[in-house]
Amino acid sequence: MTKITPETINWGELGFGYIDTGKKFRAYYKDGEWSEGRIETEKNVFISEASTALHYGQQAFEGMKAYRTKTGKIQLFRPELNAQRLIDSAEKLLMPAYPEEDFINAIHEVVRANEEWVPPYESGATLYIRPLLIGIGDTVGVQPAKEYLFTVFVTPVGPYFKGGMAPSKFLVSDFDRAAPRGTGAQKVGGNYASSYLPGKLAKDQGYSDAIYLDPATHTKIEEVGSANFFGITKDNKFVTPKSPSILPSITKRSLIWLAENRLDLEVVEGDVYVDELDQFSETGAMGTAAVIAPISSITHGDKEYTYTDGVKVGEITQQLYAELVGIQKGDVEAPEGWVQTVDVTK
């Protein structure tokens, strides 16, 4: 098998998958403190078979990207929010948080170490960054681990959906993604494991993915696959669900600001009832991987709600996408503090 290198990659044909770039950042927690952390080259992680991450799901992760600008610079998009969200996830699972400043330094360091893997601007591809915090060591009882690993790997990726911004249809699931007052607002593996089966069932019926309702009443939209939901009403309001079971998306937070401050839309965060989906002229999913995935239709029971003409991307959805991606790639002026440049000269 031919080894993949930056020189052999067809950047424009990249899918959303894993490529070993050879350099990862790792830090270890033991005896009550974190090690300094360093770049390592081994892609495999060797941990005890009794690690809490394997048995009790004591783990959390993040997803973010590095972007090549037209001038060749490498940009990060709001990494402090990923650091804060990982701290929140760690606290919920009784793990020692990896400090925000150290997290940001680690992201800069691992991107700098893998600079040649950051796709060129014109390719439309990006460098996906996956920080991971897991409980390790010898623990058999249901209790927090005494040792932990913080690791960050990167991989160049193309668009999450092969069709790009092509609208697709979704199915409202009968399954729950997260429990009331559980870990729905934390980025932990269990939330994603519970979405495998309903996601497969939806795809087997020809849908792009499943939409999940609130776990308490099953009347309100919460998540779309592994992303957040938004809708544009017929009087141009940007509406998105608010619930303690929803993951606080950095993409969502950014699009809310852009909708209000760049597009002059009224923003409404609150309950989005599944039987009121006909109030929208456009709908979509938003998250780091896909940025925005337009929705052409939503099926709930025997009802199907169609948006735009079921084929075209809505005008406001397109404007929001262009604004956000433009900021991430350095083509549109960013709000203060949203972008960090990786210094590759260090």
mmCIF file of N, CA, C and O in Angstrom, residues 63-69 72-83 100-115 118 126-131 152-154 250 254 288 324-330 332 334-344:
data_model
loop_
_atom_site.group_PDB
_atom_site.id
_atom_site.type_symbol
_atom_site.label_atom_id
_atom_site.label_comp_id
_atom_site.label_asym_id
_atom_site.label_seq_id
_atom_site.Cartn_x
_atom_site.Cartn_y
_atom_site.Cartn_z
ATOM 1 N N GLY A 63 -13.944 18.857 18.410
ATOM 2 C CA GLY A 63 -13.719 18.866 16.968
ATOM 3 C C GLY A 63 -13.539 20.300 16.521
ATOM 4 O O GLY A 63 -14.359 21.169 16.851
ATOM 5 N N MET A 64 -12.473 20.572 15.795
ATOM 6 C CA MET A 64 -12.191 21.929 15.321
ATOM 7 C C MET A 64 -11.353 21.833 14.051
ATOM 8 O O MET A 64 -10.983 20.738 13.625
ATOM 9 N N LYS A 65 -11.054 22.973 13.437
ATOM 10 C CA LYS A 65 -10.327 22.949 12.178
ATOM 11 C C LYS A 65 -9.277 24.061 12.109
ATOM 12 O O LYS A 65 -9.398 25.092 12.774
ATOM 13 N N ALA A 66 -8.273 23.827 11.279
ATOM 14 C CA ALA A 66 -7.311 24.865 10.889
ATOM 15 C C ALA A 66 -7.517 25.138 9.404
ATOM 16 O O ALA A 66 -7.760 24.217 8.621
ATOM 17 N N TYR A 67 -7.420 26.406 9.030
ATOM 18 C CA TYR A 67 -7.745 26.842 7.670
ATOM 19 C C TYR A 67 -6.548 27.563 7.053
ATOM 20 O O TYR A 67 -5.900 28.390 7.700
ATOM 21 N N ARG A 68 -6.279 27.262 5.789
ATOM 22 C CA ARG A 68 -5.247 27.979 5.031
ATOM 23 C C ARG A 68 -5.901 29.172 4.342
ATOM 24 O O ARG A 68 -6.934 29.014 3.677
ATOM 25 N N THR A 69 -5.350 30.349 4.511
ATOM 26 C CA THR A 69 -5.904 31.537 3.868
ATOM 27 C C THR A 69 -5.313 31.713 2.469
ATOM 28 O O THR A 69 -4.368 31.017 2.080
ATOM 29 N N GLY A 72 -1.699 32.230 2.461
ATOM 30 C CA GLY A 72 -0.871 31.145 2.948
ATOM 31 C C GLY A 72 -0.804 31.015 4.459
ATOM 32 O O GLY A 72 -0.194 30.065 4.973
ATOM 33 N N LYS A 73 -1.387 31.948 5.186
ATOM 34 C CA LYS A 73 -1.405 31.854 6.642
ATOM 35 C C LYS A 73 -2.289 30.683 7.094
ATOM 36 O O LYS A 73 -3.147 30.226 6.339
ATOM 37 N N ILE A 74 -2.083 30.235 8.327
ATOM 38 C CA ILE A 74 -2.925 29.189 8.913
ATOM 39 C C ILE A 74 -3.719 29.804 10.062
ATOM 40 O O ILE A 74 -3.134 30.402 10.967
ATOM 41 N N GLN A 75 -5.039 29.659 10.008
ATOM 42 C CA GLN A 75 -5.909 30.256 11.006
ATOM 43 C C GLN A 75 -6.654 29.194 11.814
ATOM 44 O O GLN A 75 -7.031 28.146 11.283
ATOM 45 N N LEU A 76 -6.883 29.516 13.089
ATOM 46 C CA LEU A 76 -7.758 28.742 13.960
ATOM 47 C C LEU A 76 -8.985 29.583 14.258
ATOM 48 O O LEU A 76 -8.901 30.810 14.358
ATOM 49 N N PHE A 77 -10.124 28.918 14.424
ATOM 50 C CA PHE A 77 -11.386 29.614 14.637
ATOM 51 C C PHE A 77 -11.882 29.406 16.060
ATOM 52 O O PHE A 77 -12.278 28.304 16.427
ATOM 53 N N ARG A 78 -11.775 30.416 16.887
ATOM 54 C CA ARG A 78 -12.317 30.458 18.241
ATOM 55 C C ARG A 78 -11.913 29.240 19.091
ATOM 56 O O ARG A 78 -12.762 28.600 19.732
ATOM 57 N N PRO A 79 -10.619 28.896 19.146
ATOM 58 C CA PRO A 79 -10.202 27.692 19.883
ATOM 59 C C PRO A 79 -10.480 27.762 21.380
ATOM 60 O O PRO A 79 -10.617 26.723 22.032
ATOM 61 N N GLU A 80 -10.572 28.980 21.926
ATOM 62 C CA GLU A 80 -10.841 29.092 23.362
ATOM 63 C C GLU A 80 -12.211 28.534 23.727
ATOM 64 O O GLU A 80 -12.430 28.050 24.850
ATOM 65 N N LEU A 81 -13.154 28.561 22.773
ATOM 66 C CA LEU A 81 -14.478 28.004 23.042
ATOM 67 C C LEU A 81 -14.427 26.480 23.101
ATOM 68 O O LEU A 81 -15.159 25.850 23.877
ATOM 69 N N ASN A 82 -13.580 25.868 22.284
ATOM 70 C CA ASN A 82 -13.391 24.419 22.368
ATOM 71 C C ASN A 82 -12.754 24.051 23.698
ATOM 72 O O ASN A 82 -13.129 23.053 24.326
ATOM 73 N N ALA A 83 -11.780 24.866 24.130
ATOM 74 C CA ALA A 83 -11.128 24.614 25.418
ATOM 75 C C ALA A 83 -12.138 24.673 26.553
ATOM 76 O O ALA A 83 -12.158 23.801 27.443
ATOM 77 N N GLU A 100 -7.276 25.833 29.943
ATOM 78 C CA GLU A 100 -7.574 26.520 28.685
ATOM 79 C C GLU A 100 -6.313 27.015 27.981
ATOM 80 O O GLU A 100 -6.143 26.806 26.771
ATOM 81 N N GLU A 101 -5.430 27.673 28.692
ATOM 82 C CA GLU A 101 -4.218 28.205 28.052
ATOM 83 C C GLU A 101 -3.350 27.082 27.495
ATOM 84 O O GLU A 101 -2.814 27.180 26.384
ATOM 85 N N ASP A 102 -3.233 25.991 28.265
ATOM 86 C CA ASP A 102 -2.449 24.850 27.786
ATOM 87 C C ASP A 102 -3.104 24.198 26.578
ATOM 88 O O ASP A 102 -2.426 23.744 25.647
ATOM 89 N N PHE A 103 -4.439 24.134 26.581
ATOM 90 C CA PHE A 103 -5.184 23.580 25.444
ATOM 91 C C PHE A 103 -4.878 24.378 24.177
ATOM 92 O O PHE A 103 -4.548 23.809 23.131
ATOM 93 N N ILE A 104 -4.979 25.690 24.252
ATOM 94 C CA ILE A 104 -4.744 26.538 23.077
ATOM 95 C C ILE A 104 -3.302 26.397 22.601
ATOM 96 O O ILE A 104 -3.030 26.274 21.391
ATOM 97 N N ASN A 105 -2.359 26.363 23.537
ATOM 98 C CA ASN A 105 -0.953 26.180 23.154
ATOM 99 C C ASN A 105 -0.742 24.826 22.481
ATOM 100 O O ASN A 105 0.021 24.725 21.505
ATOM 101 N N ALA A 106 -1.431 23.804 22.975
ATOM 102 C CA ALA A 106 -1.306 22.467 22.381
ATOM 103 C C ALA A 106 -1.825 22.446 20.952
ATOM 104 O O ALA A 106 -1.214 21.831 20.063
ATOM 105 N N ILE A 107 -2.949 23.130 20.708
ATOM 106 C CA ILE A 107 -3.514 23.179 19.357
ATOM 107 C C ILE A 107 -2.552 23.880 18.409
ATOM 108 O O ILE A 107 -2.284 23.400 17.297
ATOM 109 N N HIS A 108 -2.012 25.005 18.832
ATOM 110 C CA HIS A 108 -1.034 25.715 17.994
ATOM 111 C C HIS A 108 0.172 24.810 17.719
ATOM 112 O O HIS A 108 0.672 24.757 16.585
ATOM 113 N N GLU A 109 0.641 24.118 18.752
ATOM 114 C CA GLU A 109 1.846 23.294 18.603
ATOM 115 C C GLU A 109 1.624 22.136 17.641
ATOM 116 O O GLU A 109 2.468 21.861 16.777
ATOM 117 N N VAL A 110 0.483 21.449 17.745
ATOM 118 C CA VAL A 110 0.271 20.290 16.884
ATOM 119 C C VAL A 110 -0.007 20.708 15.440
ATOM 120 O O VAL A 110 0.408 20.026 14.491
ATOM 121 N N VAL A 111 -0.673 21.846 15.239
ATOM 122 C CA VAL A 111 -0.885 22.344 13.876
ATOM 123 C C VAL A 111 0.445 22.777 13.264
ATOM 124 O O VAL A 111 0.736 22.480 12.101
ATOM 125 N N ARG A 112 1.260 23.464 14.063
ATOM 126 C CA ARG A 112 2.577 23.896 13.573
ATOM 127 C C ARG A 112 3.428 22.683 13.198
ATOM 128 O O ARG A 112 4.124 22.681 12.174
ATOM 129 N N ALA A 113 3.366 21.622 14.003
ATOM 130 C CA ALA A 113 4.158 20.419 13.730
ATOM 131 C C ALA A 113 3.699 19.702 12.464
ATOM 132 O O ALA A 113 4.475 18.996 11.826
ATOM 133 N N ASN A 114 2.423 19.911 12.110
ATOM 134 C CA ASN A 114 1.855 19.258 10.915
ATOM 135 C C ASN A 114 1.533 20.262 9.813
ATOM 136 O O ASN A 114 0.626 20.055 9.015
ATOM 137 N N GLU A 115 2.306 21.331 9.750
ATOM 138 C CA GLU A 115 2.026 22.428 8.822
ATOM 139 C C GLU A 115 1.842 21.959 7.377
ATOM 140 O O GLU A 115 0.963 22.435 6.654
ATOM 141 N N VAL A 118 -1.721 20.964 6.202
ATOM 142 C CA VAL A 118 -2.829 21.917 6.102
ATOM 143 C C VAL A 118 -3.119 22.136 4.620
ATOM 144 O O VAL A 118 -2.256 22.628 3.884
ATOM 145 N N THR A 126 -9.688 21.292 4.619
ATOM 146 C CA THR A 126 -9.199 21.883 5.861
ATOM 147 C C THR A 126 -8.426 20.836 6.649
ATOM 148 O O THR A 126 -8.409 19.656 6.302
ATOM 149 N N LEU A 127 -7.787 21.270 7.735
ATOM 150 C CA LEU A 127 -7.129 20.338 8.646
ATOM 151 C C LEU A 127 -8.039 20.161 9.854
ATOM 152 O O LEU A 127 -8.258 21.090 10.626
ATOM 153 N N TYR A 128 -8.601 18.957 9.999
ATOM 154 C CA TYR A 128 -9.481 18.671 11.131
ATOM 155 C C TYR A 128 -8.623 18.347 12.351
ATOM 156 O O TYR A 128 -7.615 17.625 12.253
ATOM 157 N N ILE A 129 -9.041 18.866 13.512
ATOM 158 C CA ILE A 129 -8.280 18.717 14.753
ATOM 159 C C ILE A 129 -9.161 18.006 15.781
ATOM 160 O O ILE A 129 -10.277 18.443 16.044
ATOM 161 N N ARG A 130 -8.666 16.923 16.361
ATOM 162 C CA ARG A 130 -9.443 16.142 17.315
ATOM 163 C C ARG A 130 -8.722 16.051 18.668
ATOM 164 O O ARG A 130 -7.862 15.200 18.871
ATOM 165 N N PRO A 131 -9.048 16.921 19.630
ATOM 166 C CA PRO A 131 -8.561 16.756 20.999
ATOM 167 C C PRO A 131 -9.398 15.695 21.714
ATOM 168 O O PRO A 131 -10.611 15.609 21.524
ATOM 169 N N VAL A 152 -4.084 15.036 21.064
ATOM 170 C CA VAL A 152 -4.647 15.774 19.929
ATOM 171 C C VAL A 152 -4.019 15.242 18.649
ATOM 172 O O VAL A 152 -2.797 15.264 18.497
ATOM 173 N N PHE A 153 -4.869 14.735 17.752
ATOM 174 C CA PHE A 153 -4.357 14.374 16.433
ATOM 175 C C PHE A 153 -5.041 15.244 15.381
ATOM 176 O O PHE A 153 -6.060 15.873 15.648
ATOM 177 N N VAL A 154 -4.449 15.297 14.207
ATOM 178 C CA VAL A 154 -5.004 16.086 13.107
ATOM 179 C C VAL A 154 -5.072 15.221 11.856
ATOM 180 O O VAL A 154 -4.333 14.240 11.723
ATOM 181 N N ILE A 250 -20.186 25.640 18.798
ATOM 182 C CA ILE A 250 -19.439 26.869 18.513
ATOM 183 C C ILE A 250 -19.883 27.448 17.176
ATOM 184 O O ILE A 250 -19.977 28.667 17.009
ATOM 185 N N SER A 254 -21.632 31.133 16.721
ATOM 186 C CA SER A 254 -21.096 32.084 15.746
ATOM 187 C C SER A 254 -22.165 32.516 14.750
ATOM 188 O O SER A 254 -22.260 33.705 14.401
ATOM 189 N N THR A 288 -19.280 21.891 13.336
ATOM 190 C CA THR A 288 -17.905 22.076 12.851
ATOM 191 C C THR A 288 -17.636 21.308 11.563
ATOM 192 O O THR A 288 -17.047 21.837 10.618
ATOM 193 N N LEU A 324 -19.656 32.878 7.343
ATOM 194 C CA LEU A 324 -18.871 32.116 8.314
ATOM 195 C C LEU A 324 -17.618 31.516 7.689
ATOM 196 O O LEU A 324 -16.513 31.654 8.234
ATOM 197 N N VAL A 325 -17.769 30.855 6.549
ATOM 198 C CA VAL A 325 -16.608 30.249 5.895
ATOM 199 C C VAL A 325 -15.629 31.329 5.445
ATOM 200 O O VAL A 325 -14.406 31.132 5.505
ATOM 201 N N GLY A 326 -16.142 32.466 5.019
ATOM 202 C CA GLY A 326 -15.276 33.578 4.635
ATOM 203 C C GLY A 326 -14.401 34.041 5.787
ATOM 204 O O GLY A 326 -13.210 34.341 5.610
ATOM 205 N N ILE A 327 -14.977 34.104 6.984
ATOM 206 C CA ILE A 327 -14.208 34.475 8.172
ATOM 207 C C ILE A 327 -13.157 33.413 8.476
ATOM 208 O O ILE A 327 -11.986 33.710 8.741
ATOM 209 N N GLN A 328 -13.563 32.157 8.443
ATOM 210 C CA GLN A 328 -12.649 31.065 8.784
ATOM 211 C C GLN A 328 -11.465 30.992 7.830
ATOM 212 O O GLN A 328 -10.347 30.664 8.236
ATOM 213 N N LYS A 329 -11.688 31.341 6.571
ATOM 214 C CA LYS A 329 -10.620 31.251 5.564
ATOM 215 C C LYS A 329 -9.934 32.587 5.300
ATOM 216 O O LYS A 329 -9.089 32.688 4.408
ATOM 217 N N GLY A 330 -10.309 33.618 6.057
ATOM 218 C CA GLY A 330 -9.610 34.888 5.947
ATOM 219 C C GLY A 330 -10.083 35.792 4.833
ATOM 220 O O GLY A 330 -9.425 36.789 4.530
ATOM 221 N N VAL A 332 -13.246 37.231 4.766
ATOM 222 C CA VAL A 332 -14.216 38.172 5.332
ATOM 223 C C VAL A 332 -13.686 38.632 6.679
ATOM 224 O O VAL A 332 -13.115 37.838 7.440
ATOM 225 N N ALA A 334 -13.158 39.282 10.343
ATOM 226 C CA ALA A 334 -13.643 38.546 11.507
ATOM 227 C C ALA A 334 -13.947 39.487 12.661
ATOM 228 O O ALA A 334 -13.252 40.487 12.846
ATOM 229 N N PRO A 335 -14.970 39.193 13.437
ATOM 230 C CA PRO A 335 -15.176 39.928 14.683
ATOM 231 C C PRO A 335 -13.925 39.799 15.558
ATOM 232 O O PRO A 335 -13.201 38.797 15.483
ATOM 233 N N GLU A 336 -13.695 40.766 16.396
ATOM 234 C CA GLU A 336 -12.485 40.781 17.215
ATOM 235 C C GLU A 336 -12.392 39.512 18.073
ATOM 236 O O GLU A 336 -13.336 39.122 18.753
ATOM 237 N N GLY A 337 -11.220 38.857 17.996
ATOM 238 C CA GLY A 337 -10.951 37.699 18.828
ATOM 239 C C GLY A 337 -11.400 36.366 18.269
ATOM 240 O O GLY A 337 -11.151 35.328 18.883
ATOM 241 N N TRP A 338 -12.039 36.371 17.115
ATOM 242 C CA TRP A 338 -12.569 35.111 16.567
ATOM 243 C C TRP A 338 -11.478 34.265 15.903
ATOM 244 O O TRP A 338 -11.660 33.043 15.781
ATOM 245 N N VAL A 339 -10.407 34.860 15.445
ATOM 246 C CA VAL A 339 -9.405 34.140 14.655
ATOM 247 C C VAL A 339 -8.034 34.248 15.311
ATOM 248 O O VAL A 339 -7.648 35.308 15.781
ATOM 249 N N GLN A 340 -7.335 33.126 15.353
ATOM 250 C CA GLN A 340 -5.943 33.116 15.801
ATOM 251 C C GLN A 340 -5.069 32.599 14.664
ATOM 252 O O GLN A 340 -5.454 31.652 13.967
ATOM 253 N N THR A 341 -3.901 33.212 14.484
ATOM 254 C CA THR A 341 -2.963 32.788 13.442
ATOM 255 C C THR A 341 -1.886 31.908 14.068
ATOM 256 O O THR A 341 -1.321 32.249 15.113
ATOM 257 N N VAL A 342 -1.618 30.777 13.451
ATOM 258 C CA VAL A 342 -0.581 29.861 13.924
ATOM 259 C C VAL A 342 0.774 30.366 13.422
ATOM 260 O O VAL A 342 0.981 30.523 12.219
ATOM 261 N N ASP A 343 1.695 30.628 14.352
ATOM 262 C CA ASP A 343 3.044 31.087 13.994
ATOM 263 C C ASP A 343 3.879 29.866 13.630
ATOM 264 O O ASP A 343 4.297 29.099 14.494
ATOM 265 N N VAL A 344 4.132 29.682 12.346
ATOM 266 C CA VAL A 344 4.872 28.496 11.887
ATOM 267 C C VAL A 344 6.380 28.725 11.898
ATOM 268 O O VAL A 344 7.150 27.847 11.499
#
